[in-house]
Amino acid sequence: MSLLRSLSGRILATVVSLLGMSAAHADWQLNLPPGVTEISRRIYDLHMLVLWVCVVIGVLVFGVMIYAMVAFRKKDGVKPATWDHSTTAEIIWTVIPVMVLVALAIPAARTLVFIEDTRGAQMNIKITGYQWKWNYEYLDEGVSFFSSLARTSNVARQKDSGIDPASVENYLLEVDRPLVLPAGVKIRYLLTSNDVNHAWWVLDFGIKRDAIPGYINEGWFQVDEPGVYRGQCAELCGKDHGFMPIVVEVLPKAEFDAWLAAQQADAAPAVAATASAAVNGPQ
Ligand SMILES: [Cu+2]
């Protein structure tokens, strides 16, 4: 019995330590990370609530089952009970699970509504999936560009490249031009595709949503902490599905404004040239 107790104690300690692991041990982390947006934090809280409800139910159900198996196992001279039905027990084991499911549905529905609520967004970004890259369009700012796999990763991934992928920083998770966004701003995104189904997935944001041709999906997020966040296409979209990562660089508002002004200045000569060609006709 003491062996059993020390074994179960050790298992419990392992489970608890795995659940509480910090991001520094990300390679060994089993649990969902809390992420950096209000959406991801709410999803994490919901996940933890449901997990602990499941743990309690599991302990109770397996506890009763194991107790019954041990306490009522076959013994010499014991007469088996003869009853075969209990309406009370059936009502109890139907009503309790229904109540648990309804109780869990309330916070789940609340979180779903929160995730879909794009009201009050201060910026609109259109994200379009292509085989095999992403296009980002700042709808109100007149800036648009493609974001493809970084050259370092692309060279290393080629057959017989002779480059050890382990030597490439952020291998297959780096792009040539990241999506740059301001911190502390509610961003509404419109998501679609130019060819086949893709999915825009950034784990830290709590977002994984399909990009479907001919259809526009919508959502929002707000990142308060500046930083670089990485994601990937999460819908098998063809042979280079694994080579269209997502990188989002979140800058403090002032730095973002400077970045945006530089992008607009870069784009301006091209726009002016197009406009003058339209007015003057081909030269
Ligand atoms: Cu894809």
PDB file of C-alpha atoms and ligand atoms in Angstrom:
ATOM      1  CA  MET A   1       0.000   0.000   0.000  1.00  0.00           C
ATOM      2  CA  SER A   2       2.843   2.397   0.813  1.00  0.00           C
ATOM      3  CA  LEU A   3       4.399   1.536  -2.574  1.00  0.00           C
ATOM      4  CA  LEU A   4       1.096   2.395  -4.247  1.00  0.00           C
ATOM      5  CA  ARG A   5       0.885   5.621  -2.286  1.00  0.00           C
ATOM      6  CA  SER A   6       4.406   6.751  -3.151  1.00  0.00           C
ATOM      7  CA  LEU A   7       3.825   5.840  -6.820  1.00  0.00           C
ATOM      8  CA  SER A   8       0.589   7.811  -7.021  1.00  0.00           C
ATOM      9  CA  GLY A   9       2.287  10.694  -5.191  1.00  0.00           C
ATOM     10  CA  ARG A  10       5.074  10.703  -7.746  1.00  0.00           C
ATOM     11  CA  ILE A  11       2.628  10.632 -10.685  1.00  0.00           C
ATOM     12  CA  LEU A  12       0.651  13.514  -9.193  1.00  0.00           C
ATOM     13  CA  ALA A  13       3.850  15.524  -8.656  1.00  0.00           C
ATOM     14  CA  THR A  14       4.877  14.938 -12.294  1.00  0.00           C
ATOM     15  CA  VAL A  15       1.470  15.991 -13.619  1.00  0.00           C
ATOM     16  CA  VAL A  16       1.440  19.126 -11.490  1.00  0.00           C
ATOM     17  CA  SER A  17       4.975  20.102 -12.525  1.00  0.00           C
ATOM     18  CA  LEU A  18       4.172  19.513 -16.224  1.00  0.00           C
ATOM     19  CA  LEU A  19       1.072  21.688 -15.982  1.00  0.00           C
ATOM     20  CA  GLY A  20       3.012  24.486 -14.324  1.00  0.00           C
ATOM     21  CA  MET A  21       5.994  24.508 -16.650  1.00  0.00           C
ATOM     22  CA  SER A  22       7.189  27.901 -17.811  1.00  0.00           C
ATOM     23  CA  ALA A  23       7.788  29.011 -21.380  1.00  0.00           C
ATOM     24  CA  ALA A  24      11.508  28.371 -20.853  1.00  0.00           C
ATOM     25  CA  HIS A  25      10.695  24.673 -21.053  1.00  0.00           C
ATOM     26  CA  ALA A  26       8.517  25.129 -24.125  1.00  0.00           C
ATOM     27  CA  ASP A  27       9.974  22.020 -25.788  1.00  0.00           C
ATOM     28  CA  TRP A  28       8.578  19.858 -23.009  1.00  0.00           C
ATOM     29  CA  GLN A  29       5.444  21.785 -22.281  1.00  0.00           C
ATOM     30  CA  LEU A  30       2.303  19.682 -22.402  1.00  0.00           C
ATOM     31  CA  ASN A  31      -0.281  22.241 -21.454  1.00  0.00           C
ATOM     32  CA  LEU A  32      -1.838  24.941 -23.607  1.00  0.00           C
ATOM     33  CA  PRO A  33       0.182  28.190 -23.263  1.00  0.00           C
ATOM     34  CA  PRO A  34      -1.781  31.214 -21.958  1.00  0.00           C
ATOM     35  CA  GLY A  35      -0.653  33.356 -24.910  1.00  0.00           C
ATOM     36  CA  VAL A  36      -0.445  37.145 -25.128  1.00  0.00           C
ATOM     37  CA  THR A  37      -3.951  38.317 -26.050  1.00  0.00           C
ATOM     38  CA  GLU A  38      -7.142  38.596 -24.028  1.00  0.00           C
ATOM     39  CA  ILE A  39      -8.644  36.000 -26.384  1.00  0.00           C
ATOM     40  CA  SER A  40      -5.844  33.487 -25.745  1.00  0.00           C
ATOM     41  CA  ARG A  41      -6.022  34.081 -21.975  1.00  0.00           C
ATOM     42  CA  ARG A  42      -9.774  33.468 -21.918  1.00  0.00           C
ATOM     43  CA  ILE A  43      -9.342  30.305 -23.985  1.00  0.00           C
ATOM     44  CA  TYR A  44      -6.635  29.174 -21.547  1.00  0.00           C
ATOM     45  CA  ASP A  45      -8.850  29.865 -18.499  1.00  0.00           C
ATOM     46  CA  LEU A  46     -11.711  27.950 -20.092  1.00  0.00           C
ATOM     47  CA  HIS A  47      -9.360  25.087 -20.899  1.00  0.00           C
ATOM     48  CA  MET A  48      -8.086  24.950 -17.300  1.00  0.00           C
ATOM     49  CA  LEU A  49     -11.619  25.072 -15.873  1.00  0.00           C
ATOM     50  CA  VAL A  50     -12.744  22.171 -18.079  1.00  0.00           C
ATOM     51  CA  LEU A  51      -9.535  20.262 -17.333  1.00  0.00           C
ATOM     52  CA  TRP A  52     -10.024  20.458 -13.565  1.00  0.00           C
ATOM     53  CA  VAL A  53     -13.717  19.544 -13.845  1.00  0.00           C
ATOM     54  CA  CYS A  54     -12.620  16.489 -15.858  1.00  0.00           C
ATOM     55  CA  VAL A  55      -9.959  15.656 -13.261  1.00  0.00           C
ATOM     56  CA  VAL A  56     -12.501  15.746 -10.428  1.00  0.00           C
ATOM     57  CA  ILE A  57     -14.990  13.624 -12.403  1.00  0.00           C
ATOM     58  CA  GLY A  58     -12.234  11.183 -13.353  1.00  0.00           C
ATOM     59  CA  VAL A  59     -11.052  10.791  -9.753  1.00  0.00           C
ATOM     60  CA  LEU A  60     -14.628  10.258  -8.498  1.00  0.00           C
ATOM     61  CA  VAL A  61     -15.645   7.787 -11.216  1.00  0.00           C
ATOM     62  CA  PHE A  62     -12.435   5.751 -11.156  1.00  0.00           C
ATOM     63  CA  GLY A  63     -12.384   5.916  -7.334  1.00  0.00           C
ATOM     64  CA  VAL A  64     -15.866   4.412  -7.048  1.00  0.00           C
ATOM     65  CA  MET A  65     -15.100   1.858  -9.751  1.00  0.00           C
ATOM     66  CA  ILE A  66     -11.813   0.686  -8.234  1.00  0.00           C
ATOM     67  CA  TYR A  67     -13.359   0.611  -4.746  1.00  0.00           C
ATOM     68  CA  ALA A  68     -16.238  -1.547  -6.044  1.00  0.00           C
ATOM     69  CA  MET A  69     -13.867  -3.891  -7.842  1.00  0.00           C
ATOM     70  CA  VAL A  70     -11.746  -4.393  -4.730  1.00  0.00           C
ATOM     71  CA  ALA A  71     -14.434  -4.358  -2.015  1.00  0.00           C
ATOM     72  CA  PHE A  72     -16.920  -6.565  -3.830  1.00  0.00           C
ATOM     73  CA  ARG A  73     -14.624  -9.024  -5.522  1.00  0.00           C
ATOM     74  CA  LYS A  74     -15.545 -12.702  -5.357  1.00  0.00           C
ATOM     75  CA  LYS A  75     -15.056 -14.237  -1.924  1.00  0.00           C
ATOM     76  CA  ASP A  76     -15.775 -17.735  -0.678  1.00  0.00           C
ATOM     77  CA  GLY A  77     -19.205 -18.107   0.876  1.00  0.00           C
ATOM     78  CA  VAL A  78     -20.526 -14.672  -0.086  1.00  0.00           C
ATOM     79  CA  LYS A  79     -23.986 -14.620  -1.632  1.00  0.00           C
ATOM     80  CA  PRO A  80     -24.308 -12.184  -4.585  1.00  0.00           C
ATOM     81  CA  ALA A  81     -26.947  -9.465  -4.389  1.00  0.00           C
ATOM     82  CA  THR A  82     -30.070 -10.117  -6.413  1.00  0.00           C
ATOM     83  CA  TRP A  83     -31.290  -6.628  -7.289  1.00  0.00           C
ATOM     84  CA  ASP A  84     -30.795  -5.471 -10.893  1.00  0.00           C
ATOM     85  CA  HIS A  85     -32.237  -1.989 -11.192  1.00  0.00           C
ATOM     86  CA  SER A  86     -32.330   1.353  -9.398  1.00  0.00           C
ATOM     87  CA  THR A  87     -34.378   4.194 -10.840  1.00  0.00           C
ATOM     88  CA  THR A  88     -32.905   6.613  -8.287  1.00  0.00           C
ATOM     89  CA  ALA A  89     -29.333   5.814  -9.364  1.00  0.00           C
ATOM     90  CA  GLU A  90     -30.257   6.192 -13.047  1.00  0.00           C
ATOM     91  CA  ILE A  91     -31.845   9.591 -12.451  1.00  0.00           C
ATOM     92  CA  ILE A  92     -28.798  10.751 -10.461  1.00  0.00           C
ATOM     93  CA  TRP A  93     -26.275   9.676 -13.086  1.00  0.00           C
ATOM     94  CA  THR A  94     -28.307  11.336 -15.837  1.00  0.00           C
ATOM     95  CA  VAL A  95     -29.086  14.611 -14.102  1.00  0.00           C
ATOM     96  CA  ILE A  96     -25.585  15.301 -12.735  1.00  0.00           C
ATOM     97  CA  PRO A  97     -23.774  15.058 -16.131  1.00  0.00           C
ATOM     98  CA  VAL A  98     -26.472  17.212 -17.766  1.00  0.00           C
ATOM     99  CA  MET A  99     -25.971  19.847 -15.063  1.00  0.00           C
ATOM    100  CA  VAL A 100     -22.182  19.717 -15.489  1.00  0.00           C
ATOM    101  CA  LEU A 101     -22.488  20.115 -19.285  1.00  0.00           C
ATOM    102  CA  VAL A 102     -24.890  23.065 -18.976  1.00  0.00           C
ATOM    103  CA  ALA A 103     -22.615  24.688 -16.377  1.00  0.00           C
ATOM    104  CA  LEU A 104     -19.622  24.349 -18.762  1.00  0.00           C
ATOM    105  CA  ALA A 105     -21.609  25.595 -21.765  1.00  0.00           C
ATOM    106  CA  ILE A 106     -22.182  28.987 -20.121  1.00  0.00           C
ATOM    107  CA  PRO A 107     -18.506  30.138 -19.901  1.00  0.00           C
ATOM    108  CA  ALA A 108     -17.789  28.424 -23.259  1.00  0.00           C
ATOM    109  CA  ALA A 109     -20.564  30.379 -25.017  1.00  0.00           C
ATOM    110  CA  ARG A 110     -19.425  33.586 -23.328  1.00  0.00           C
ATOM    111  CA  THR A 111     -15.858  33.053 -24.619  1.00  0.00           C
ATOM    112  CA  LEU A 112     -17.097  32.300 -28.155  1.00  0.00           C
ATOM    113  CA  VAL A 113     -19.133  35.511 -28.232  1.00  0.00           C
ATOM    114  CA  PHE A 114     -16.105  37.469 -26.967  1.00  0.00           C
ATOM    115  CA  ILE A 115     -13.867  35.993 -29.709  1.00  0.00           C
ATOM    116  CA  GLU A 116     -16.327  37.043 -32.441  1.00  0.00           C
ATOM    117  CA  ASP A 117     -16.922  40.572 -31.163  1.00  0.00           C
ATOM    118  CA  THR A 118     -15.008  42.812 -33.581  1.00  0.00           C
ATOM    119  CA  ARG A 119     -16.772  46.012 -32.486  1.00  0.00           C
ATOM    120  CA  GLY A 120     -14.550  48.974 -31.708  1.00  0.00           C
ATOM    121  CA  ALA A 121     -11.626  47.778 -33.865  1.00  0.00           C
ATOM    122  CA  GLN A 122      -9.167  50.569 -34.667  1.00  0.00           C
ATOM    123  CA  MET A 123      -7.401  48.947 -37.610  1.00  0.00           C
ATOM    124  CA  ASN A 124      -8.403  46.641 -40.465  1.00  0.00           C
ATOM    125  CA  ILE A 125      -6.006  44.116 -41.977  1.00  0.00           C
ATOM    126  CA  LYS A 126      -6.848  41.850 -44.898  1.00  0.00           C
ATOM    127  CA  ILE A 127      -4.942  38.567 -44.859  1.00  0.00           C
ATOM    128  CA  THR A 128      -4.928  36.489 -48.041  1.00  0.00           C
ATOM    129  CA  GLY A 129      -3.474  32.998 -48.294  1.00  0.00           C
ATOM    130  CA  TYR A 130      -1.581  32.000 -51.437  1.00  0.00           C
ATOM    131  CA  GLN A 131       0.221  28.807 -52.388  1.00  0.00           C
ATOM    132  CA  TRP A 132       2.604  29.331 -50.514  1.00  0.00           C
ATOM    133  CA  LYS A 133       2.826  32.705 -48.875  1.00  0.00           C
ATOM    134  CA  TRP A 134       0.648  35.330 -47.217  1.00  0.00           C
ATOM    135  CA  ASN A 135      -0.445  38.739 -48.409  1.00  0.00           C
ATOM    136  CA  TYR A 136      -1.100  41.471 -45.848  1.00  0.00           C
ATOM    137  CA  GLU A 137      -3.111  44.528 -46.783  1.00  0.00           C
ATOM    138  CA  TYR A 138      -3.582  47.483 -44.413  1.00  0.00           C
ATOM    139  CA  LEU A 139      -7.013  48.437 -45.680  1.00  0.00           C
ATOM    140  CA  ASP A 140      -7.177  52.029 -44.459  1.00  0.00           C
ATOM    141  CA  GLU A 141      -3.479  52.844 -44.836  1.00  0.00           C
ATOM    142  CA  GLY A 142      -2.828  51.865 -48.462  1.00  0.00           C
ATOM    143  CA  VAL A 143      -0.015  49.440 -47.638  1.00  0.00           C
ATOM    144  CA  SER A 144       0.154  45.889 -48.950  1.00  0.00           C
ATOM    145  CA  PHE A 145       2.882  43.287 -49.317  1.00  0.00           C
ATOM    146  CA  PHE A 146       3.644  39.583 -49.553  1.00  0.00           C
ATOM    147  CA  SER A 147       5.293  37.652 -46.759  1.00  0.00           C
ATOM    148  CA  SER A 148       7.242  34.560 -47.831  1.00  0.00           C
ATOM    149  CA  LEU A 149       9.584  32.047 -46.242  1.00  0.00           C
ATOM    150  CA  ALA A 150      12.934  33.661 -45.389  1.00  0.00           C
ATOM    151  CA  ARG A 151      15.789  32.948 -47.804  1.00  0.00           C
ATOM    152  CA  THR A 152      17.956  31.324 -45.118  1.00  0.00           C
ATOM    153  CA  SER A 153      15.292  28.691 -44.434  1.00  0.00           C
ATOM    154  CA  ASN A 154      14.423  28.291 -48.100  1.00  0.00           C
ATOM    155  CA  VAL A 155      18.030  27.583 -49.087  1.00  0.00           C
ATOM    156  CA  ALA A 156      18.581  25.190 -46.182  1.00  0.00           C
ATOM    157  CA  ARG A 157      15.424  23.196 -46.928  1.00  0.00           C
ATOM    158  CA  GLN A 158      16.451  22.307 -50.480  1.00  0.00           C
ATOM    159  CA  LYS A 159      17.479  18.733 -51.103  1.00  0.00           C
ATOM    160  CA  ASP A 160      21.243  18.260 -50.795  1.00  0.00           C
ATOM    161  CA  SER A 161      21.691  21.856 -49.600  1.00  0.00           C
ATOM    162  CA  GLY A 162      24.360  20.595 -47.226  1.00  0.00           C
ATOM    163  CA  ILE A 163      23.112  23.035 -44.601  1.00  0.00           C
ATOM    164  CA  ASP A 164      22.217  21.686 -41.165  1.00  0.00           C
ATOM    165  CA  PRO A 165      18.695  22.988 -40.409  1.00  0.00           C
ATOM    166  CA  ALA A 166      19.638  23.117 -36.722  1.00  0.00           C
ATOM    167  CA  SER A 167      22.180  25.823 -37.605  1.00  0.00           C
ATOM    168  CA  VAL A 168      19.495  28.068 -39.151  1.00  0.00           C
ATOM    169  CA  GLU A 169      17.880  30.410 -36.658  1.00  0.00           C
ATOM    170  CA  ASN A 170      14.071  30.070 -36.590  1.00  0.00           C
ATOM    171  CA  TYR A 171      14.272  27.417 -39.307  1.00  0.00           C
ATOM    172  CA  LEU A 172      10.998  27.413 -41.332  1.00  0.00           C
ATOM    173  CA  LEU A 173       9.582  29.992 -38.897  1.00  0.00           C
ATOM    174  CA  GLU A 174      11.109  33.115 -40.453  1.00  0.00           C
ATOM    175  CA  VAL A 175       9.763  35.304 -43.249  1.00  0.00           C
ATOM    176  CA  ASP A 176      11.220  37.987 -45.495  1.00  0.00           C
ATOM    177  CA  ARG A 177       8.610  40.605 -44.430  1.00  0.00           C
ATOM    178  CA  PRO A 178       6.687  40.169 -41.196  1.00  0.00           C
ATOM    179  CA  LEU A 179       3.228  41.550 -40.560  1.00  0.00           C
ATOM    180  CA  VAL A 180       3.952  44.681 -38.492  1.00  0.00           C
ATOM    181  CA  LEU A 181       1.286  45.863 -36.055  1.00  0.00           C
ATOM    182  CA  PRO A 182       0.967  48.401 -33.254  1.00  0.00           C
ATOM    183  CA  ALA A 183       0.757  47.271 -29.623  1.00  0.00           C
ATOM    184  CA  GLY A 184      -2.376  48.040 -27.628  1.00  0.00           C
ATOM    185  CA  VAL A 185      -4.589  48.492 -30.688  1.00  0.00           C
ATOM    186  CA  LYS A 186      -7.647  46.377 -31.444  1.00  0.00           C
ATOM    187  CA  ILE A 187      -6.993  44.853 -34.860  1.00  0.00           C
ATOM    188  CA  ARG A 188      -9.800  43.443 -36.986  1.00  0.00           C
ATOM    189  CA  TYR A 189      -8.657  40.976 -39.619  1.00  0.00           C
ATOM    190  CA  LEU A 190     -10.423  39.798 -42.749  1.00  0.00           C
ATOM    191  CA  LEU A 191      -9.191  36.429 -43.872  1.00  0.00           C
ATOM    192  CA  THR A 192      -9.522  34.859 -47.296  1.00  0.00           C
ATOM    193  CA  SER A 193      -7.569  32.864 -49.866  1.00  0.00           C
ATOM    194  CA  ASN A 194      -6.585  33.305 -53.483  1.00  0.00           C
ATOM    195  CA  ASP A 195      -6.389  29.608 -54.362  1.00  0.00           C
ATOM    196  CA  VAL A 196      -7.016  26.744 -51.921  1.00  0.00           C
ATOM    197  CA  ASN A 197      -7.916  26.557 -48.239  1.00  0.00           C
ATOM    198  CA  HIS A 198      -5.229  27.776 -45.833  1.00  0.00           C
ATOM    199  CA  ALA A 199      -5.463  28.622 -42.127  1.00  0.00           C
ATOM    200  CA  TRP A 200      -3.854  31.521 -40.302  1.00  0.00           C
ATOM    201  CA  TRP A 201      -2.597  30.195 -36.983  1.00  0.00           C
ATOM    202  CA  VAL A 202      -0.701  32.161 -34.336  1.00  0.00           C
ATOM    203  CA  LEU A 203      -0.720  30.146 -31.132  1.00  0.00           C
ATOM    204  CA  ASP A 204       0.196  33.069 -28.837  1.00  0.00           C
ATOM    205  CA  PHE A 205      -2.812  35.043 -30.112  1.00  0.00           C
ATOM    206  CA  GLY A 206      -5.267  32.166 -29.595  1.00  0.00           C
ATOM    207  CA  ILE A 207      -6.145  32.351 -33.293  1.00  0.00           C
ATOM    208  CA  LYS A 208      -6.472  29.531 -35.810  1.00  0.00           C
ATOM    209  CA  ARG A 209      -8.907  30.415 -38.547  1.00  0.00           C
ATOM    210  CA  ASP A 210      -9.516  29.149 -42.081  1.00  0.00           C
ATOM    211  CA  ALA A 211      -8.669  31.219 -45.158  1.00  0.00           C
ATOM    212  CA  ILE A 212     -11.180  30.051 -47.765  1.00  0.00           C
ATOM    213  CA  PRO A 213     -11.310  31.194 -51.421  1.00  0.00           C
ATOM    214  CA  GLY A 214     -14.469  33.177 -52.188  1.00  0.00           C
ATOM    215  CA  TYR A 215     -15.289  33.584 -48.535  1.00  0.00           C
ATOM    216  CA  ILE A 216     -14.218  36.118 -45.953  1.00  0.00           C
ATOM    217  CA  ASN A 217     -13.643  35.086 -42.360  1.00  0.00           C
ATOM    218  CA  GLU A 218     -13.415  37.796 -39.746  1.00  0.00           C
ATOM    219  CA  GLY A 219     -11.912  38.116 -36.295  1.00  0.00           C
ATOM    220  CA  TRP A 220      -9.899  40.379 -34.051  1.00  0.00           C
ATOM    221  CA  PHE A 221      -7.018  40.464 -31.594  1.00  0.00           C
ATOM    222  CA  GLN A 222      -5.098  42.971 -29.547  1.00  0.00           C
ATOM    223  CA  VAL A 223      -1.509  42.446 -28.461  1.00  0.00           C
ATOM    224  CA  ASP A 224      -0.396  44.672 -25.609  1.00  0.00           C
ATOM    225  CA  GLU A 225       3.185  43.430 -25.334  1.00  0.00           C
ATOM    226  CA  PRO A 226       5.543  44.383 -28.204  1.00  0.00           C
ATOM    227  CA  GLY A 227       7.460  41.413 -29.557  1.00  0.00           C
ATOM    228  CA  VAL A 228       7.819  38.911 -32.364  1.00  0.00           C
ATOM    229  CA  TYR A 229       5.183  36.202 -32.580  1.00  0.00           C
ATOM    230  CA  ARG A 230       5.344  33.218 -34.879  1.00  0.00           C
ATOM    231  CA  GLY A 231       2.792  30.954 -36.470  1.00  0.00           C
ATOM    232  CA  GLN A 232       2.192  28.685 -39.430  1.00  0.00           C
ATOM    233  CA  CYS A 233      -0.370  27.740 -42.039  1.00  0.00           C
ATOM    234  CA  ALA A 234      -2.574  25.163 -40.333  1.00  0.00           C
ATOM    235  CA  GLU A 235      -4.526  23.756 -43.258  1.00  0.00           C
ATOM    236  CA  LEU A 236      -2.806  21.294 -45.587  1.00  0.00           C
ATOM    237  CA  CYS A 237      -2.692  23.397 -48.757  1.00  0.00           C
ATOM    238  CA  GLY A 238      -0.290  21.635 -51.096  1.00  0.00           C
ATOM    239  CA  LYS A 239       3.326  20.561 -51.377  1.00  0.00           C
ATOM    240  CA  ASP A 240       4.809  23.648 -49.732  1.00  0.00           C
ATOM    241  CA  HIS A 241       2.275  23.857 -46.905  1.00  0.00           C
ATOM    242  CA  GLY A 242       5.098  23.571 -44.388  1.00  0.00           C
ATOM    243  CA  PHE A 243       6.941  26.520 -45.925  1.00  0.00           C
ATOM    244  CA  MET A 244       4.569  29.457 -45.442  1.00  0.00           C
ATOM    245  CA  PRO A 245       5.174  30.577 -41.851  1.00  0.00           C
ATOM    246  CA  ILE A 246       3.624  33.606 -40.199  1.00  0.00           C
ATOM    247  CA  VAL A 247       5.637  36.234 -38.335  1.00  0.00           C
ATOM    248  CA  VAL A 248       3.931  39.142 -36.588  1.00  0.00           C
ATOM    249  CA  GLU A 249       6.097  41.932 -35.263  1.00  0.00           C
ATOM    250  CA  VAL A 250       4.272  44.029 -32.691  1.00  0.00           C
ATOM    251  CA  LEU A 251       5.822  47.481 -32.184  1.00  0.00           C
ATOM    252  CA  PRO A 252       5.091  50.253 -29.694  1.00  0.00           C
ATOM    253  CA  LYS A 253       2.551  52.641 -31.260  1.00  0.00           C
ATOM    254  CA  ALA A 254       5.082  55.418 -32.051  1.00  0.00           C
ATOM    255  CA  GLU A 255       7.510  52.979 -33.727  1.00  0.00           C
ATOM    256  CA  PHE A 256       4.666  51.488 -35.706  1.00  0.00           C
ATOM    257  CA  ASP A 257       3.581  54.924 -36.934  1.00  0.00           C
ATOM    258  CA  ALA A 258       7.142  55.611 -38.123  1.00  0.00           C
ATOM    259  CA  TRP A 259       7.246  52.214 -39.872  1.00  0.00           C
ATOM    260  CA  LEU A 260       3.887  52.870 -41.538  1.00  0.00           C
ATOM    261  CA  ALA A 261       4.973  56.329 -42.750  1.00  0.00           C
ATOM    262  CA  ALA A 262       8.102  54.785 -44.295  1.00  0.00           C
ATOM    263  CA  GLN A 263       5.998  52.138 -46.073  1.00  0.00           C
ATOM    264  CA  GLN A 264       3.619  54.788 -47.386  1.00  0.00           C
ATOM    265  CA  ALA A 265       6.534  56.893 -48.604  1.00  0.00           C
ATOM    266  CA  ASP A 266       7.958  53.843 -50.426  1.00  0.00           C
ATOM    267  CA  ALA A 267       4.599  53.129 -52.017  1.00  0.00           C
ATOM    268  CA  ALA A 268       3.895  56.760 -52.969  1.00  0.00           C
ATOM    269  CA  PRO A 269       6.212  57.104 -56.051  1.00  0.00           C
ATOM    270  CA  ALA A 270       4.714  53.936 -57.554  1.00  0.00           C
ATOM    271  CA  VAL A 271       1.182  55.196 -56.954  1.00  0.00           C
ATOM    272  CA  ALA A 272       2.061  58.616 -58.397  1.00  0.00           C
ATOM    273  CA  ALA A 273       3.585  56.982 -61.502  1.00  0.00           C
ATOM    274  CA  THR A 274       0.468  54.863 -62.010  1.00  0.00           C
ATOM    275  CA  ALA A 275      -1.753  57.897 -61.592  1.00  0.00           C
ATOM    276  CA  SER A 276       0.219  60.015 -64.059  1.00  0.00           C
ATOM    277  CA  ALA A 277       0.221  57.147 -66.581  1.00  0.00           C
ATOM    278  CA  ALA A 278      -3.553  56.981 -66.217  1.00  0.00           C
ATOM    279  CA  VAL A 279      -3.883  60.733 -66.852  1.00  0.00           C
ATOM    280  CA  ASN A 280      -1.315  61.114 -69.635  1.00  0.00           C
ATOM    281  CA  GLY A 281      -1.804  57.768 -71.294  1.00  0.00           C
ATOM    282  CA  PRO A 282       1.091  55.584 -72.478  1.00  0.00           C
ATOM    283  CA  GLN A 283       4.169  57.674 -73.310  1.00  0.00           C
TER     284      GLN A 283
HETATM  285 CU    CU B   1      -1.362  27.146 -46.625  1.00  0.00          CU
END
